[in-house]
Coordinates of C-alpha atoms in Angstrom, one line a residue:
Chain A
M23 CA 0.0 0.0 0.0
P24 CA 1.9 3.1 -1.2
V25 CA 1.7 6.3 0.9
E26 CA 1.5 9.2 -1.5
L27 CA 1.2 13.0 -1.1
I28 CA -2.1 13.7 -2.8
T29 CA -5.1 16.1 -2.4
G30 CA -8.5 15.3 -1.1
N31 CA -9.9 15.5 -4.6
Q32 CA -7.3 13.1 -6.0
A33 CA -8.0 10.8 -3.1
A34 CA -11.7 10.8 -4.0
A35 CA -10.9 10.0 -7.7
L36 CA -8.6 7.2 -6.8
A37 CA -11.2 5.7 -4.4
V38 CA -13.7 5.7 -7.3
Q39 CA -11.2 4.0 -9.5
R40 CA -10.3 1.4 -6.9
A41 CA -14.0 0.8 -6.1
G42 CA -14.6 -0.5 -9.6
V43 CA -17.2 2.2 -10.4
E44 CA -18.9 1.4 -13.7
L45 CA -20.2 4.8 -14.7
V46 CA -19.0 8.3 -13.8
A47 CA -21.1 11.3 -14.9
A48 CA -20.0 14.6 -13.7
Y49 CA -19.7 18.3 -14.5
P50 CA -16.7 20.3 -13.3
I51 CA -17.1 23.1 -10.7
T52 CA -14.6 24.7 -8.4
P53 CA -13.5 23.3 -5.9
Q54 CA -14.6 19.8 -7.1
T55 CA -13.0 20.1 -10.6
A56 CA -9.8 18.0 -9.9
I57 CA -12.0 15.0 -9.1
V58 CA -13.5 15.1 -12.6
E59 CA -10.1 15.9 -14.2
T60 CA -8.4 13.0 -12.4
L61 CA -11.2 10.5 -13.3
A62 CA -11.1 11.7 -17.0
S63 CA -7.4 11.2 -17.1
L64 CA -7.6 7.8 -15.5
H65 CA -10.3 6.9 -18.0
A66 CA -8.2 8.1 -20.9
Q67 CA -5.3 6.0 -19.7
G68 CA -7.6 2.9 -19.6
E69 CA -7.2 2.7 -15.8
L70 CA -10.9 3.6 -15.1
K71 CA -13.0 0.9 -16.6
G72 CA -16.5 1.6 -17.6
E73 CA -18.2 4.7 -18.8
F74 CA -17.1 8.3 -18.3
V75 CA -19.9 10.6 -19.4
S76 CA -19.2 14.3 -19.9
V77 CA -22.6 15.7 -19.3
E78 CA -24.0 19.1 -20.0
S79 CA -25.0 19.9 -16.5
E80 CA -25.2 18.7 -12.9
Y81 CA -28.9 17.9 -13.4
A82 CA -27.9 15.6 -16.3
A83 CA -25.1 14.1 -14.3
L84 CA -27.4 12.8 -11.6
A85 CA -30.1 11.8 -14.2
C86 CA -27.4 9.8 -16.0
C87 CA -26.3 8.1 -12.8
S88 CA -29.9 7.3 -12.0
G89 CA -30.4 5.5 -15.2
A90 CA -27.2 3.4 -14.7
A91 CA -28.1 2.7 -11.1
A92 CA -31.5 1.5 -12.2
A93 CA -29.7 -0.9 -14.4
G94 CA -27.7 -2.2 -11.4
A95 CA -24.4 -0.4 -12.1
R96 CA -22.1 1.1 -9.5
V97 CA -22.0 4.8 -10.3
F98 CA -20.4 8.0 -9.1
T99 CA -20.8 11.8 -9.4
A100 CA -19.3 14.8 -7.7
T101 CA -20.2 18.4 -7.3
S102 CA -20.2 21.6 -5.2
S103 CA -22.3 24.5 -4.4
H104 CA -24.3 25.7 -7.4
G105 CA -23.9 22.4 -9.0
L106 CA -25.4 20.6 -6.0
A107 CA -28.3 23.2 -6.0
Y108 CA -28.9 22.5 -9.7
M109 CA -29.2 18.8 -8.9
H110 CA -31.7 19.3 -6.2
E111 CA -34.8 17.8 -7.9
M112 CA -32.9 14.7 -8.9
I113 CA -31.4 14.4 -5.5
H114 CA -34.8 13.8 -4.0
W115 CA -35.7 11.5 -6.8
C116 CA -32.6 9.2 -6.3
A117 CA -33.5 8.7 -2.7
G118 CA -37.1 7.9 -3.5
A119 CA -36.1 5.5 -6.1
R120 CA -33.6 3.9 -3.7
F121 CA -30.6 4.2 -6.1
P122 CA -27.3 3.5 -4.2
I123 CA -25.5 6.3 -5.8
V124 CA -22.3 7.7 -4.2
M125 CA -21.6 11.4 -4.6
A126 CA -18.7 13.5 -3.5
G127 CA -19.8 16.9 -2.2
V128 CA -17.1 19.4 -1.9
N129 CA -18.3 22.3 0.3
R130 CA -18.4 25.8 -1.2
A131 CA -20.6 28.8 -0.4
L132 CA -23.6 29.5 -2.6
G133 CA -24.1 32.9 -4.2
G134 CA -24.8 35.7 -4.3
P135 CA -22.3 37.1 -4.4
W136 CA -20.0 34.5 -5.9
C137 CA -17.8 32.9 -3.2
L138 CA -15.5 29.9 -3.3
D139 CA -14.9 29.4 0.4
P140 CA -16.1 26.2 2.1
D141 CA -19.5 27.1 3.6
Q142 CA -21.3 23.9 4.4
G143 CA -24.7 25.3 3.4
D144 CA -24.6 23.6 0.0
S145 CA -24.6 20.1 1.4
L146 CA -26.6 20.9 4.6
S147 CA -29.4 22.3 2.4
Q148 CA -29.7 18.8 1.0
R149 CA -29.9 17.1 4.4
D150 CA -33.6 16.4 4.2
T151 CA -33.6 14.7 0.8
G152 CA -33.1 11.1 2.0
W153 CA -29.4 10.8 1.2
L154 CA -26.9 9.6 3.8
Q155 CA -24.4 12.3 4.6
L156 CA -20.9 11.5 5.8
Y157 CA -18.5 14.4 6.6
C158 CA -14.7 13.8 6.3
S159 CA -11.8 15.5 8.1
S160 CA -8.8 14.4 5.9
A161 CA -7.9 13.2 2.4
Q162 CA -7.3 9.7 3.9
E163 CA -10.8 9.7 5.3
V164 CA -12.2 10.9 1.9
F165 CA -10.6 7.9 0.2
D166 CA -11.8 5.4 2.9
T167 CA -15.3 6.8 3.2
I168 CA -16.0 6.6 -0.5
I169 CA -15.1 2.9 -0.3
Q170 CA -17.3 2.5 2.8
A171 CA -20.1 4.5 1.2
Y172 CA -20.5 2.0 -1.6
A173 CA -20.7 -0.9 0.9
L174 CA -23.3 1.0 2.9
A175 CA -25.4 2.4 0.0
E176 CA -25.6 -0.9 -1.8
K177 CA -26.5 -2.7 1.4
I178 CA -29.4 -0.5 2.4
M179 CA -30.2 0.9 -1.0
L180 CA -30.0 4.6 -0.2
P181 CA -27.7 7.1 -1.9
C182 CA -24.8 8.6 0.0
M183 CA -23.0 11.9 -0.1
V184 CA -19.3 11.9 1.0
I185 CA -18.7 15.5 2.0
Y186 CA -15.6 17.5 2.7
D187 CA -14.4 21.2 2.8
G188 CA -13.3 22.9 -0.3
F189 CA -9.6 23.9 -0.3
Y190 CA -8.8 22.9 3.3
I191 CA -9.3 19.3 2.2
S192 CA -10.0 19.3 -1.5
H193 CA -6.8 21.2 -2.5
T194 CA -4.6 20.1 0.4
Y195 CA -1.7 17.8 -0.5
E196 CA -1.2 15.4 2.4
T197 CA -0.1 11.8 3.0
V198 CA -2.7 9.2 2.0
D199 CA -2.2 5.4 2.2
I200 CA -3.7 4.2 -1.1
P201 CA -4.7 0.5 -1.1
D202 CA -4.5 -1.0 -4.5
R203 CA -7.5 -2.0 -6.6
E204 CA -7.4 -5.7 -5.7
E205 CA -7.4 -5.0 -2.0
V206 CA -10.4 -2.6 -2.3
Q207 CA -12.2 -5.1 -4.6
R208 CA -11.7 -7.8 -2.0
F209 CA -13.3 -5.6 0.6
L210 CA -16.1 -4.3 -1.6
G211 CA -16.9 -7.0 -4.2
P212 CA -18.8 -6.2 -7.4
P213 CA -22.2 -4.5 -7.1
S214 CA -24.8 -7.1 -6.2
F215 CA -28.0 -5.1 -5.9
A216 CA -31.0 -5.9 -8.1
A217 CA -31.4 -4.0 -11.3
Q218 CA -34.7 -2.3 -11.6
V219 CA -34.6 -2.3 -15.4
Q220 CA -33.2 -4.8 -17.8
P221 CA -32.7 -4.9 -21.6
G222 CA -35.7 -6.5 -23.3
L223 CA -38.0 -6.0 -20.3
P224 CA -39.6 -2.6 -20.6
A225 CA -40.8 -1.1 -17.3
N226 CA -42.3 2.1 -16.0
L227 CA -40.7 2.9 -12.7
H228 CA -41.9 5.0 -9.8
G229 CA -45.2 6.1 -11.4
L230 CA -48.0 8.1 -9.8
S231 CA -48.7 7.1 -6.2
T232 CA -51.1 8.2 -3.4
G233 CA -50.0 10.0 -0.3
E234 CA -50.6 6.9 1.7
T235 CA -48.3 4.9 -0.5
Q236 CA -45.7 7.6 -0.2
A237 CA -46.2 7.7 3.6
K238 CA -45.3 4.0 3.8
L239 CA -42.3 4.4 1.5
V240 CA -41.0 7.4 3.4
R241 CA -41.5 5.5 6.7
E242 CA -39.5 2.6 5.3
R243 CA -36.8 4.8 4.0
H244 CA -36.6 6.7 7.4
R245 CA -36.4 3.5 9.4
T246 CA -33.8 2.1 7.0
M247 CA -31.8 5.3 7.3
K248 CA -31.9 5.2 11.1
E249 CA -30.7 1.6 11.1
A250 CA -27.8 2.7 8.8
L251 CA -25.8 3.8 11.9
A252 CA -25.5 0.1 13.0
V253 CA -24.7 -1.0 9.4
L254 CA -22.1 1.7 9.1
K255 CA -20.5 0.5 12.4
E256 CA -20.4 -3.1 11.0
I257 CA -18.8 -1.9 7.7
N258 CA -16.4 0.2 9.7
A259 CA -15.3 -2.8 11.8
R260 CA -14.8 -4.9 8.6
F261 CA -12.9 -2.0 7.0
A262 CA -10.6 -1.6 10.1
A263 CA -9.8 -5.3 9.9
A264 CA -8.9 -5.0 6.2
F265 CA -7.1 -1.6 6.2
N266 CA -6.3 -0.9 9.9
R267 CA -8.1 2.4 9.9
K268 CA -11.4 3.2 11.5
Y269 CA -13.9 6.0 11.8
E270 CA -17.1 6.1 14.0
P271 CA -20.3 7.9 13.0
V272 CA -19.6 10.0 16.1
E273 CA -16.1 10.3 17.5
A274 CA -15.5 11.5 21.0
Y275 CA -12.1 12.9 22.2
F276 CA -12.5 13.5 25.9
P277 CA -9.0 14.0 27.5
G278 CA -9.7 13.5 31.2
K279 CA -12.1 15.8 33.1
I280 CA -13.6 18.3 30.7
K281 CA -16.0 21.2 31.1
N282 CA -16.2 22.2 27.4
V283 CA -17.0 20.1 24.4
V284 CA -16.5 21.4 20.9
V285 CA -18.8 19.8 18.3
A286 CA -17.6 20.0 14.7
A287 CA -17.6 18.3 11.4
G288 CA -15.1 18.2 8.5
A289 CA -11.8 20.1 8.4
C290 CA -12.7 22.2 11.5
A291 CA -12.9 19.1 13.6
D292 CA -9.3 18.3 12.7
T293 CA -8.2 21.7 13.8
V294 CA -10.0 21.3 17.1
R295 CA -8.3 17.9 17.6
W296 CA -4.9 19.6 17.1
C297 CA -6.0 22.2 19.7
L298 CA -7.1 19.7 22.4
P299 CA -3.6 19.1 24.1
R300 CA -3.2 22.9 24.1
L301 CA -6.5 23.6 25.8
A302 CA -7.6 22.9 29.4
D303 CA -10.9 21.1 30.2
T304 CA -11.9 20.8 26.6
G305 CA -13.0 17.8 24.5
L306 CA -14.3 17.2 21.0
I307 CA -17.2 15.4 19.5
R308 CA -16.7 15.0 15.8
L309 CA -19.8 14.4 13.7
K310 CA -19.1 12.2 10.8
A311 CA -22.6 11.1 10.1
L312 CA -25.1 13.9 9.9
R313 CA -27.7 11.8 8.1
P314 CA -28.6 9.5 9.8
F315 CA -28.3 11.9 12.8
P316 CA -26.6 10.1 15.7
G317 CA -28.6 12.0 18.3
E318 CA -28.8 9.1 20.8
E319 CA -25.1 8.5 20.7
I320 CA -24.5 12.1 21.4
S321 CA -26.8 12.2 24.4
L322 CA -25.2 9.1 25.8
L323 CA -21.7 10.6 25.4
L324 CA -22.8 13.9 27.1
E325 CA -24.8 12.5 30.0
K326 CA -21.8 10.7 31.4
Q327 CA -19.8 14.0 31.6
K328 CA -20.3 17.2 33.6
I329 CA -20.2 19.5 30.7
E330 CA -20.8 23.2 31.3
R331 CA -20.6 24.4 27.7
I332 CA -20.8 23.1 24.2
V333 CA -19.2 25.0 21.4
V334 CA -20.7 24.1 18.0
V335 CA -18.5 25.0 15.0
D336 CA -21.0 25.8 12.2
R337 CA -19.4 26.7 8.9
N338 CA -22.9 27.6 7.7
C339 CA -26.0 29.6 8.7
S340 CA -29.7 28.8 8.3
T341 CA -30.8 32.4 7.9
G342 CA -33.3 33.3 10.6
M343 CA -32.4 30.3 12.7
G344 CA -28.6 30.1 13.1
G345 CA -26.0 27.3 12.7
I346 CA -27.5 24.1 11.4
L347 CA -25.3 21.7 13.4
A348 CA -26.3 23.6 16.6
Q349 CA -30.0 23.2 15.7
E350 CA -29.5 19.4 15.2
L351 CA -27.5 19.1 18.4
K352 CA -30.0 20.9 20.5
A353 CA -32.5 18.1 19.7
A354 CA -30.0 15.6 21.0
L355 CA -29.7 17.6 24.3
Y356 CA -33.4 17.4 25.0
P357 CA -33.3 14.1 26.9
L358 CA -30.6 15.5 29.3
N359 CA -31.6 16.6 32.8
S360 CA -29.5 19.7 32.9
P361 CA -28.3 20.4 29.4
P362 CA -25.1 22.5 29.0
A363 CA -25.0 26.0 27.5
V364 CA -24.6 25.9 23.8
Y365 CA -22.3 28.4 22.1
D366 CA -22.9 28.4 18.3
L367 CA -19.8 29.6 16.5
I368 CA -21.1 30.6 13.0
L369 CA -18.5 30.7 10.2
A370 CA -21.0 31.4 7.4
G371 CA -19.3 32.3 4.2
G372 CA -16.9 29.5 4.8
I373 CA -14.4 31.7 6.7
D374 CA -11.2 30.2 8.1
F375 CA -11.5 28.5 11.5
T376 CA -8.3 29.0 13.6
P377 CA -7.0 27.8 16.9
Q378 CA -6.9 31.4 18.0
M379 CA -10.6 31.9 17.3
L380 CA -11.4 28.9 19.5
Q381 CA -9.1 30.1 22.3
R382 CA -10.7 33.5 22.2
L383 CA -14.2 32.0 22.4
L384 CA -13.3 29.6 25.2
A385 CA -11.7 32.5 27.2
Q386 CA -15.1 34.1 27.5
R387 CA -15.3 33.2 31.2
E388 CA -19.0 33.4 32.1
P389 CA -20.9 30.7 30.2
H390 CA -24.2 32.2 29.0
R391 CA -27.3 30.5 30.3
G392 CA -28.9 28.5 27.5
F393 CA -27.8 29.6 24.1
A394 CA -25.3 32.1 22.6
E395 CA -24.7 32.9 19.0
I396 CA -21.2 34.0 18.1
W397 CA -20.0 35.2 14.7
G398 CA -16.6 34.0 13.6
V399 CA -16.1 37.2 11.6
D400 CA -16.1 39.1 15.0
L401 CA -13.3 36.9 16.3
L402 CA -10.9 37.2 13.4
Chain B
M21 CA 7.4 25.9 17.2
N22 CA 5.2 23.2 18.8
G23 CA 7.1 20.7 16.7
M24 CA 5.5 22.3 13.6
T25 CA 7.1 24.6 11.0
E26 CA 4.9 26.8 8.9
F27 CA 5.6 28.4 5.5
R28 CA 3.8 30.9 3.4
L29 CA 4.6 31.5 -0.3
H30 CA 3.5 34.5 -2.3
G31 CA 3.4 34.5 -6.1
R32 CA 1.1 35.1 -9.0
G33 CA -1.2 32.8 -11.0
G34 CA 0.9 31.0 -13.6
Q35 CA 4.2 31.0 -11.6
G36 CA 3.6 27.5 -10.5
I37 CA 3.3 28.4 -6.8
V38 CA 0.9 25.6 -6.0
A39 CA 3.2 23.0 -7.7
A40 CA 6.1 24.5 -5.8
A41 CA 4.4 24.0 -2.5
A42 CA 3.5 20.4 -3.4
V43 CA 7.1 19.6 -4.5
F44 CA 8.5 21.1 -1.3
A45 CA 6.0 19.1 0.8
E46 CA 6.9 16.0 -1.2
A47 CA 10.6 16.5 -0.5
V48 CA 10.0 17.0 3.2
F49 CA 7.8 13.9 3.3
R50 CA 10.5 11.9 1.5
E51 CA 12.7 12.7 4.5
G52 CA 10.3 11.1 6.9
R53 CA 8.3 14.0 8.1
Y54 CA 4.6 14.8 7.7
A55 CA 3.8 17.7 5.4
R56 CA 0.8 19.4 4.0
A57 CA 0.6 22.0 1.3
F58 CA -2.4 24.0 0.1
S59 CA -3.2 27.2 -1.7
L60 CA -5.9 29.8 -1.7
F61 CA -7.0 31.2 -4.9
G62 CA -10.0 33.3 -5.9
A63 CA -10.4 33.4 -9.6
E64 CA -7.7 31.1 -11.0
R65 CA -6.3 33.7 -13.4
R66 CA -2.7 34.2 -14.7
G67 CA -1.1 37.1 -12.9
A68 CA -3.5 37.3 -9.9
P69 CA -1.8 37.2 -6.5
V70 CA -1.8 33.6 -5.2
T71 CA -0.8 32.5 -1.7
A72 CA 0.3 28.9 -0.8
F73 CA 0.9 27.4 2.6
I74 CA 3.1 24.5 3.8
R75 CA 3.1 22.8 7.2
V76 CA 5.7 20.4 8.3
S77 CA 5.5 18.3 11.5
D78 CA 6.7 15.1 13.1
S79 CA 3.0 14.3 13.7
P80 CA 0.3 13.8 11.1
L81 CA -2.1 15.9 13.2
M82 CA -1.9 19.6 12.1
P83 CA -4.5 22.4 12.1
R84 CA -6.4 22.9 8.9
C85 CA -6.3 26.6 8.6
R86 CA -4.3 29.2 6.8
V87 CA -0.8 30.0 8.1
Y88 CA -0.9 33.3 9.9
R89 CA 2.3 33.1 11.9
P90 CA 4.8 31.6 9.4
D91 CA 8.4 30.6 10.3
Y92 CA 9.3 31.1 6.7
V93 CA 8.0 33.3 3.9
A94 CA 9.1 33.0 0.3
V95 CA 8.2 35.6 -2.4
L96 CA 8.3 34.4 -6.0
D97 CA 7.4 37.6 -7.8
V98 CA 9.7 40.6 -7.5
T99 CA 6.7 42.9 -7.8
L100 CA 5.0 41.4 -4.7
G101 CA 7.7 42.8 -2.5
G102 CA 7.1 45.5 0.1
S103 CA 6.7 45.0 3.8
A104 CA 3.2 43.4 3.5
V105 CA 4.8 40.0 2.7
R106 CA 6.4 40.1 6.2
S107 CA 2.9 40.1 7.8
G108 CA 2.8 37.7 10.7
L109 CA 6.4 36.4 10.1
K110 CA 7.7 35.2 13.5
E111 CA 10.6 37.0 15.1
G112 CA 13.7 35.1 14.2
G113 CA 11.9 33.7 11.1
A114 CA 13.2 34.0 7.6
L115 CA 12.1 35.9 4.5
L116 CA 13.3 34.7 1.1
I117 CA 12.8 37.0 -1.8
N118 CA 13.5 36.8 -5.5
A119 CA 15.7 39.7 -6.3
P120 CA 18.3 40.6 -8.9
D121 CA 22.0 40.5 -7.8
S122 CA 22.1 44.2 -8.5
Q123 CA 19.6 44.9 -5.7
N124 CA 21.2 47.1 -3.0
A125 CA 21.5 45.2 0.2
A126 CA 21.2 48.2 2.5
S127 CA 18.0 49.4 0.9
L128 CA 16.5 45.9 1.0
M129 CA 17.2 45.7 4.7
E130 CA 15.7 49.1 5.3
E131 CA 12.6 48.1 3.4
L132 CA 12.1 44.5 4.7
N133 CA 14.1 44.2 7.9
P134 CA 14.6 47.6 9.5
D135 CA 14.3 46.2 13.0
G136 CA 16.6 43.2 12.3
A137 CA 14.0 40.9 13.8
I138 CA 14.1 38.4 10.9
K139 CA 16.7 36.8 8.6
L140 CA 16.5 38.1 5.1
Y141 CA 17.6 36.0 2.1
T142 CA 17.7 36.6 -1.6
V143 CA 18.1 34.5 -4.7
N144 CA 18.1 35.8 -8.3
A145 CA 15.4 33.3 -9.2
T146 CA 14.4 35.1 -12.4
A147 CA 17.9 35.1 -13.9
I148 CA 18.4 31.4 -13.0
A149 CA 15.0 30.4 -14.5
V150 CA 15.8 32.4 -17.7
K151 CA 19.3 30.8 -17.9
H152 CA 17.6 27.4 -17.9
N153 CA 15.0 28.5 -20.5
L154 CA 12.2 28.0 -17.9
T155 CA 9.8 30.6 -19.3
I156 CA 6.2 30.2 -20.4
G157 CA 4.9 32.9 -22.7
G158 CA 7.8 35.1 -21.7
F159 CA 7.2 34.7 -18.0
P160 CA 10.1 33.2 -16.0
M161 CA 9.0 30.0 -14.1
V162 CA 10.9 30.6 -10.8
N163 CA 9.1 28.0 -8.7
T164 CA 11.8 25.3 -8.7
V165 CA 14.6 27.8 -8.0
I166 CA 12.7 29.1 -5.0
I167 CA 12.0 25.7 -3.4
G168 CA 15.7 24.8 -3.9
A169 CA 16.6 28.0 -2.0
L170 CA 13.9 27.5 0.6
A171 CA 15.1 24.0 1.3
R172 CA 18.7 25.3 1.9
I173 CA 17.5 28.0 4.3
C174 CA 15.2 25.8 6.5
G175 CA 17.2 22.6 6.4
L176 CA 14.1 20.5 6.4
A177 CA 14.9 18.9 3.0
G178 CA 18.2 18.2 1.4
L179 CA 19.0 18.8 -2.2
A180 CA 18.7 15.1 -3.0
S181 CA 15.1 15.1 -1.7
I182 CA 14.2 18.2 -3.6
E183 CA 15.6 16.6 -6.7
E184 CA 13.7 13.4 -6.1
A185 CA 10.5 15.5 -5.5
V186 CA 11.0 17.5 -8.7
A187 CA 11.7 14.3 -10.7
R188 CA 8.5 12.8 -9.3
R189 CA 6.2 15.8 -9.7
V190 CA 7.5 17.9 -12.5
S191 CA 6.6 16.4 -15.9
S192 CA 7.7 19.1 -18.3
R193 CA 11.3 20.3 -18.7
R194 CA 12.4 18.0 -15.9
E195 CA 16.1 18.3 -16.5
D196 CA 16.0 22.1 -16.6
N197 CA 13.9 22.2 -13.5
L198 CA 16.4 19.9 -11.7
K199 CA 19.3 22.2 -12.6
A200 CA 17.3 25.3 -11.6
A201 CA 16.4 23.8 -8.2
A202 CA 20.1 22.9 -7.6
E203 CA 21.2 26.3 -8.6
G204 CA 18.6 27.9 -6.3
F205 CA 19.9 25.7 -3.5
A206 CA 23.5 26.8 -4.1
A207 CA 22.9 30.5 -4.9
V208 CA 20.7 31.7 -2.0
R209 CA 22.4 34.3 0.1
E210 CA 21.7 35.9 3.5
V211 CA 21.4 39.7 3.2
S212 CA 23.3 41.4 6.1
G213 CA 22.8 45.0 7.0
H214 CA 26.5 45.7 6.8
E215 CA 26.9 44.8 3.1
R216 CA 26.8 47.4 0.5

């Protein structure tokens, strides 16, 4: 297994190649572009078997993936920001049709005005569409999660987004242990889910239904998604046995007795992890899975600790409500007898998250009762 | 330094600054350290100012943010000079600039190191690049010269590692780039306030 210095985007493309993906349909957009470039190059060299479809739009990319997934193929697409927004209608459709598509989502702010920085609002605005959402903190995790995502998606027949920050992960050269194709194939195997369409057997799929039929389908999808946490843990254990690396849907780093917990996803969580030995009384909960939301796991982690304050790092903002991870987290705190104060650090616009910013925030001595909203731009 | 060394590179779109950061990180990685390199760019246009960052550590765990307090700053473009490039540079840190040999040392010190708080280095990267025919559309490609010089100053990568990284990562004009990196390594000079 060679260790190479590659970017998060290159790691994504190599994972797709190793996973034996049979169709890639994608449209380039900053900061995702290098994924498409790398896959196109691998395809041109004959190292990416199967189809590479240069589509005219992101909407077409997901439509193309849907058709191939309906025929039982392992497929991939990737996008960011406006591209993801343009896919929105198809994103719902893929989940409803139970296509096990894997998509890399590279976070970038949505306009206007145009902005390239890694606001998470693009992927978070798709969190209610029925896709699994897994957030990555390193290029290695991007590679590993794409492999795991195929195992998960094809097992439970739900599509999965593998999400990471633009630039801070997508464009960062770092060391990645890259298993070869045979090792990945041994772990993953070929796609074995049933094709919904076959040549010579014309079919009309997903026709008009009633609300009651929809209700039953949504309920089934919801229950399947909730059970996905346990499935992901199983896959993770199997992955750890094969590759000696593991990730949990929720990862807790509690160094001794702590009063503060920082909750973060993606690149920001990695920065917090670096800060922990340099901070007193502070731990980290890294959210890898946002859909399904691991609320019970979070409550269990927190009820065992005497936490005074939770700081949520939200590189996003739901206008009129606040940071989205904080909203979700508050639901997980509801079962606690005396929930800690929640400080929501909002980094909307995808602004840089620094150790100094976190130190400045934690130095605010008197924890607010209940909830406080803090804007990262005020701490720069 | 918390066991971590941080670099900031200033250049312009088209100068190969992102590739330079990656080559440097690769060289350091080849010597058994962990390295990360990344860049920030707005619109990816030739000529627009581009900033790249490198972190080197004995541990794979490093913060994922821009470098605000670098130990080393390298400036690829002669026109990006001025005291702004020193922003955040640590006391005792080093500033490497691409400057012609004719540049007056005293005036450079006055402009970039009036307090003597940092070490100032120059390399005539433009002339070395031109000498090795490393130009694209008339623009000298100084990136491999600069990383050769930077490796010499910081001591985190030897010339052999730089050459190996160039050989692995630079696909066009490899031989010329190898010579340019070696010449950058050899030619970099510390500017002292006493020189004239």
